[in-house]
Short mmCIF file of C-alpha atoms in Angstrom, two decimals:
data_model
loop_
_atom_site.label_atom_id
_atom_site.label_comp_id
_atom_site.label_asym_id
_atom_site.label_seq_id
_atom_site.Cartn_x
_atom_site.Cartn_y
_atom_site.Cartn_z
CA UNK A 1 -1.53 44.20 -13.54
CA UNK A 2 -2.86 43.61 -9.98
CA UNK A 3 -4.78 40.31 -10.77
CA UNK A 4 -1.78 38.71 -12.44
CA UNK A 5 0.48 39.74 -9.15
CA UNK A 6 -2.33 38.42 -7.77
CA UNK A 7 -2.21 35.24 -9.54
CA UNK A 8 1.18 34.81 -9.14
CA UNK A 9 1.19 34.78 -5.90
CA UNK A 10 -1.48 32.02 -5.17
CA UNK A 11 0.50 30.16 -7.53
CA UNK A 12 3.83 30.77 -5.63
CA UNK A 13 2.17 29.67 -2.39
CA UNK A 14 0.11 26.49 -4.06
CA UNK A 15 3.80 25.93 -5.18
CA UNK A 16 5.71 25.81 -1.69
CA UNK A 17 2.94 24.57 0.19
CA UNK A 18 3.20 21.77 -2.48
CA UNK A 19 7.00 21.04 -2.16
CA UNK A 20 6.61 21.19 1.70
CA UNK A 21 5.01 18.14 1.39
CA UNK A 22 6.79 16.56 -0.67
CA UNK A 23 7.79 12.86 -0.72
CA UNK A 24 11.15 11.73 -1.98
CA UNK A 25 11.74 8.05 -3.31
CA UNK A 26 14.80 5.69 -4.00
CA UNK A 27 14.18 2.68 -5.46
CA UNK A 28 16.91 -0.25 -4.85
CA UNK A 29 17.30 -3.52 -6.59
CA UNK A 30 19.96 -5.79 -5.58
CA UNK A 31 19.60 -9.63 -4.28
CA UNK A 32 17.83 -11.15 -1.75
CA UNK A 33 19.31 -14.09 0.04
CA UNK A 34 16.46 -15.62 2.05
CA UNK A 35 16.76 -18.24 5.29
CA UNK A 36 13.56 -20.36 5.91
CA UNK A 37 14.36 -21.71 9.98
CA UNK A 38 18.02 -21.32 9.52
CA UNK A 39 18.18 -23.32 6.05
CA UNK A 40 19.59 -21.33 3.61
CA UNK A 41 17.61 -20.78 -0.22
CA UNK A 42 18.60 -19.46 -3.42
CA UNK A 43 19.12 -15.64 -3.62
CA UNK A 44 16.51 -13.94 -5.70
CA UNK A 45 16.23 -10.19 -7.29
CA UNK A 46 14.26 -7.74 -4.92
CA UNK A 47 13.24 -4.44 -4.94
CA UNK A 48 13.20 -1.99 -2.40
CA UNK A 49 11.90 1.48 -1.65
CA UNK A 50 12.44 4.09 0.59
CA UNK A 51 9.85 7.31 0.59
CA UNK A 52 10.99 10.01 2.61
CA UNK A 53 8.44 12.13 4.36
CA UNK A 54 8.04 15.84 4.83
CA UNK A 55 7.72 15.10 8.49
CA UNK A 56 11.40 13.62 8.36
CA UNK A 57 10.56 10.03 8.83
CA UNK A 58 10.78 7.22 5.87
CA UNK A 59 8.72 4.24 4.75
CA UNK A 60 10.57 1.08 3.69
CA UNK A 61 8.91 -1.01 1.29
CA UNK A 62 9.77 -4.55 0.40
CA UNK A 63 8.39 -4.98 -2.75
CA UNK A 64 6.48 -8.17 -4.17
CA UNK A 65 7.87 -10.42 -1.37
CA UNK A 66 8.15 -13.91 -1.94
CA UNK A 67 9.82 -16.94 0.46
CA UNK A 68 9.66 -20.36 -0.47
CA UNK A 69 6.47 -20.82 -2.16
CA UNK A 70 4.57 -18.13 -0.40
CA UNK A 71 3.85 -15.37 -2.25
CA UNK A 72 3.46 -12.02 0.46
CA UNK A 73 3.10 -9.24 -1.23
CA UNK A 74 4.86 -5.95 -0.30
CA UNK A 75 5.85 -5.61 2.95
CA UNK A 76 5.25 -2.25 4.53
CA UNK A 77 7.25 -0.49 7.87
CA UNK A 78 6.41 3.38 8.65
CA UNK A 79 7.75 5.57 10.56
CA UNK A 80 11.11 4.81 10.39
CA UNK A 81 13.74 7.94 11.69
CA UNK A 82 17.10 7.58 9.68
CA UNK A 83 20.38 8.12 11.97
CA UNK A 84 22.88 9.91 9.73
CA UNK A 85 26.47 8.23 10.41
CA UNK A 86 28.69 10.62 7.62
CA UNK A 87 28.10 9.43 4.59
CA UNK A 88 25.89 6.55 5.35
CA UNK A 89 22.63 6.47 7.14
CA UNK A 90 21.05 3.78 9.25
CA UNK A 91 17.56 2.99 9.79
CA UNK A 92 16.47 0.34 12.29
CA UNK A 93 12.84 -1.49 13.62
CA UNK A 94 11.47 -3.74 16.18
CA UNK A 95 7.60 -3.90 15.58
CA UNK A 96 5.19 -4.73 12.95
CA UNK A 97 4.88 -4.00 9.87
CA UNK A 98 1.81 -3.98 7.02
CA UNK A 99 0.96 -6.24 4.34
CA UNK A 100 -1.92 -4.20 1.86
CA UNK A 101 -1.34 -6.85 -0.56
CA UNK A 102 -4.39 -9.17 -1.44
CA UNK A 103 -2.52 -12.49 -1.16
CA UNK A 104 -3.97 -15.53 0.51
CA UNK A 105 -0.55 -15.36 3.27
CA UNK A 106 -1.14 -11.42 4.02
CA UNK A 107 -4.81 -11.82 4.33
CA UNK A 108 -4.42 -15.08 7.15
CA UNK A 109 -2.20 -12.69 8.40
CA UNK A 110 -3.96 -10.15 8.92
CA UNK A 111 -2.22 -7.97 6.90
CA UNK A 112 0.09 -7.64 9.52
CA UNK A 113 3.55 -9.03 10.69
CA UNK A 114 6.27 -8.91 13.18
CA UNK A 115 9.70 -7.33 12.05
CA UNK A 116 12.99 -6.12 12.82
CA UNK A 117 14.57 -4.46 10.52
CA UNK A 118 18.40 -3.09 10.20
CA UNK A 119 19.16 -1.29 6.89
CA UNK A 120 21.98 0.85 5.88
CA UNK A 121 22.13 3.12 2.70
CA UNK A 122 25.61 4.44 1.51
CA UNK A 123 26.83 5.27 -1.84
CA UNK A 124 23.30 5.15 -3.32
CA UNK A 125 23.18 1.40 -2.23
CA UNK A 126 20.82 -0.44 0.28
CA UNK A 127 21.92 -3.13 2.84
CA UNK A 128 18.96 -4.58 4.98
CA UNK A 129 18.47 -7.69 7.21
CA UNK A 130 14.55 -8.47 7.72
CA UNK A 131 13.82 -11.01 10.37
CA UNK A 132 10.08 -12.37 10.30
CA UNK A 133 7.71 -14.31 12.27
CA UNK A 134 5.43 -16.40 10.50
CA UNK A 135 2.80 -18.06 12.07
CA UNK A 136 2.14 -21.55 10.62
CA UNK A 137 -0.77 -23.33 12.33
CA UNK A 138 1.10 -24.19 15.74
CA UNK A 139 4.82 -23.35 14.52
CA UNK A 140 6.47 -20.20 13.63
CA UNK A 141 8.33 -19.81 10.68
CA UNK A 142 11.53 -17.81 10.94
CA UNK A 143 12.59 -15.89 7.87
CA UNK A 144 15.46 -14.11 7.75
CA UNK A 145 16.94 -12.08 4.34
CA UNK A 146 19.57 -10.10 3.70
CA UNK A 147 19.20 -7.58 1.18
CA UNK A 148 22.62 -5.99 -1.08
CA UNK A 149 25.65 -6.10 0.17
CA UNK A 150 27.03 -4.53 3.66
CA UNK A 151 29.72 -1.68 3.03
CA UNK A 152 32.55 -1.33 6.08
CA UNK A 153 30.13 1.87 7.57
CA UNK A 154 27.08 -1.13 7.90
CA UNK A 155 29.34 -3.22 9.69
CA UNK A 156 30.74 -0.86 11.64
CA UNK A 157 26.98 0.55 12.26
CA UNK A 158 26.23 -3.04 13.38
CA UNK A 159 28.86 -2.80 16.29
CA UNK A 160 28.50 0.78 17.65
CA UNK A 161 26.52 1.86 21.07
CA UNK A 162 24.17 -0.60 21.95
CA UNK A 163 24.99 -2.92 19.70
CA UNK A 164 28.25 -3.24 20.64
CA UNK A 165 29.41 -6.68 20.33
CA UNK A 166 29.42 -8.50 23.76
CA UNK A 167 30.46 -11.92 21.32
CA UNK A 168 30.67 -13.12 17.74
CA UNK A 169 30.66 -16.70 16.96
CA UNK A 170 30.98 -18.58 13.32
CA UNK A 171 27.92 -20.23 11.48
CA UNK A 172 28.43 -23.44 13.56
CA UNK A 173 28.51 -21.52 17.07
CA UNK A 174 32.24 -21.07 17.54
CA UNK A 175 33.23 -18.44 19.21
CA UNK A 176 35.20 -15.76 17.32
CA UNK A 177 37.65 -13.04 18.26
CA UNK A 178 35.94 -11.14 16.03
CA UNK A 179 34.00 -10.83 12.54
CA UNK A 180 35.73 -13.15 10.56
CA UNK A 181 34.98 -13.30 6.44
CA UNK A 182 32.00 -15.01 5.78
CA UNK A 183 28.85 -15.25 8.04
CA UNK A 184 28.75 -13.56 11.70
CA UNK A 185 26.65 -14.28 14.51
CA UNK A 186 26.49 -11.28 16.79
CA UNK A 187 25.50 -10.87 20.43
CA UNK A 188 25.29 -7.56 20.76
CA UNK A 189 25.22 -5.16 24.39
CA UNK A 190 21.48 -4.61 24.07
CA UNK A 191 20.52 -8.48 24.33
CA UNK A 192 20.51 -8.79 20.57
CA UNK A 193 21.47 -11.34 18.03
CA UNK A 194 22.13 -10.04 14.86
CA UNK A 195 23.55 -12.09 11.57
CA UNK A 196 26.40 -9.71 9.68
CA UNK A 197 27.60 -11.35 6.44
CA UNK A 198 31.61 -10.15 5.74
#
């Protein structure tokens, strides 16, 4: 009787020292619309996932990424802290993230890129704009997707604290009382521009 007490409890500790480090994952699939130096493209279906960490920080993972006819690979950022906002939570970056994937783009790369991210997840859906830097011999490609659609908490994430709005113009650079229906351009208080689509 003592050796199976005994046995259940290195189970029972095998156990919670197992779901203490657990990882939890939500998978999104919804479309990407995807600019190539301003010019719009077709939108194309995308997956993304989130893996939550024991350690209370999430890794967002654009999967199989593809812009004109460049194939990436997944895109990779760690790290991330999610801001709870009620029902919706935010998670935002301004660094670099990873490309693991074997592709001839990630490998010139480096397997490495520079990315700002601003995602929102509400209702068990994803919103995300991804702004990259590409290097391209001497030029810089600038790609820019939006990922799902934004809910009224992701715009209203967009314009609180410091990224208040300090102006919003239209897609040909009028200014705007404020965001109209349609695509945004936002200068926000932090020095910012952001794109919100309405």
């Amino acid at each position: 009787m003592k050796k199976f007490f005994m046995t259940l409890a290195v189970a029972a500790t095998a156990f919670m020292a197992t779901t203490a480090n657990a990882q939890t994952k939500e998978q999104f699939t919804d479309d990407l619309a995807i600019s190539l130096n301003d010019a719009p493209q077709d939108p194309v279906p995308a997956t993304v996932e989130l893996e939550h960490q024991a350690d209370g920080t999430t890794t967002f993972m654009l999967k199989d990424f593809t812009f004109g006819i460049f194939k990436v690979g997944d895109v990779i950022v760690e790290g991330i802290k999610g801001v709870k906002n009620g029902d919706a939570t935010t998670y935002d970056f301004d660094g670099t993230a990873k490309l693991p994937s074997e592709t001839t783009l990630a490998e010139a790369l480096g397997h490495q890129i520079p990315l700002t991210l601003h995602s929102v997840v509400e209702g068990g859906k994803l919103y995300a704009e991804i702004s990259l830097s590409v290097p391209m011999g001497e030029e810089t490609l600038k790609v820019d997707c939006v990922f799902g659609k934004k809910s009224e908490t992701a715009i209203n994430g967009v314009v609180a604290g410091k990224t208040a709005p300090v102006a919003v113009f239209n897609a040909t650079g009028a200014r705007q009382n404020g965001l109209q229906k349609g695509l945004n351009i936002v200068r926000t208080a932090d020095g910012k521009t952001v794109k919100v689509l309405k």
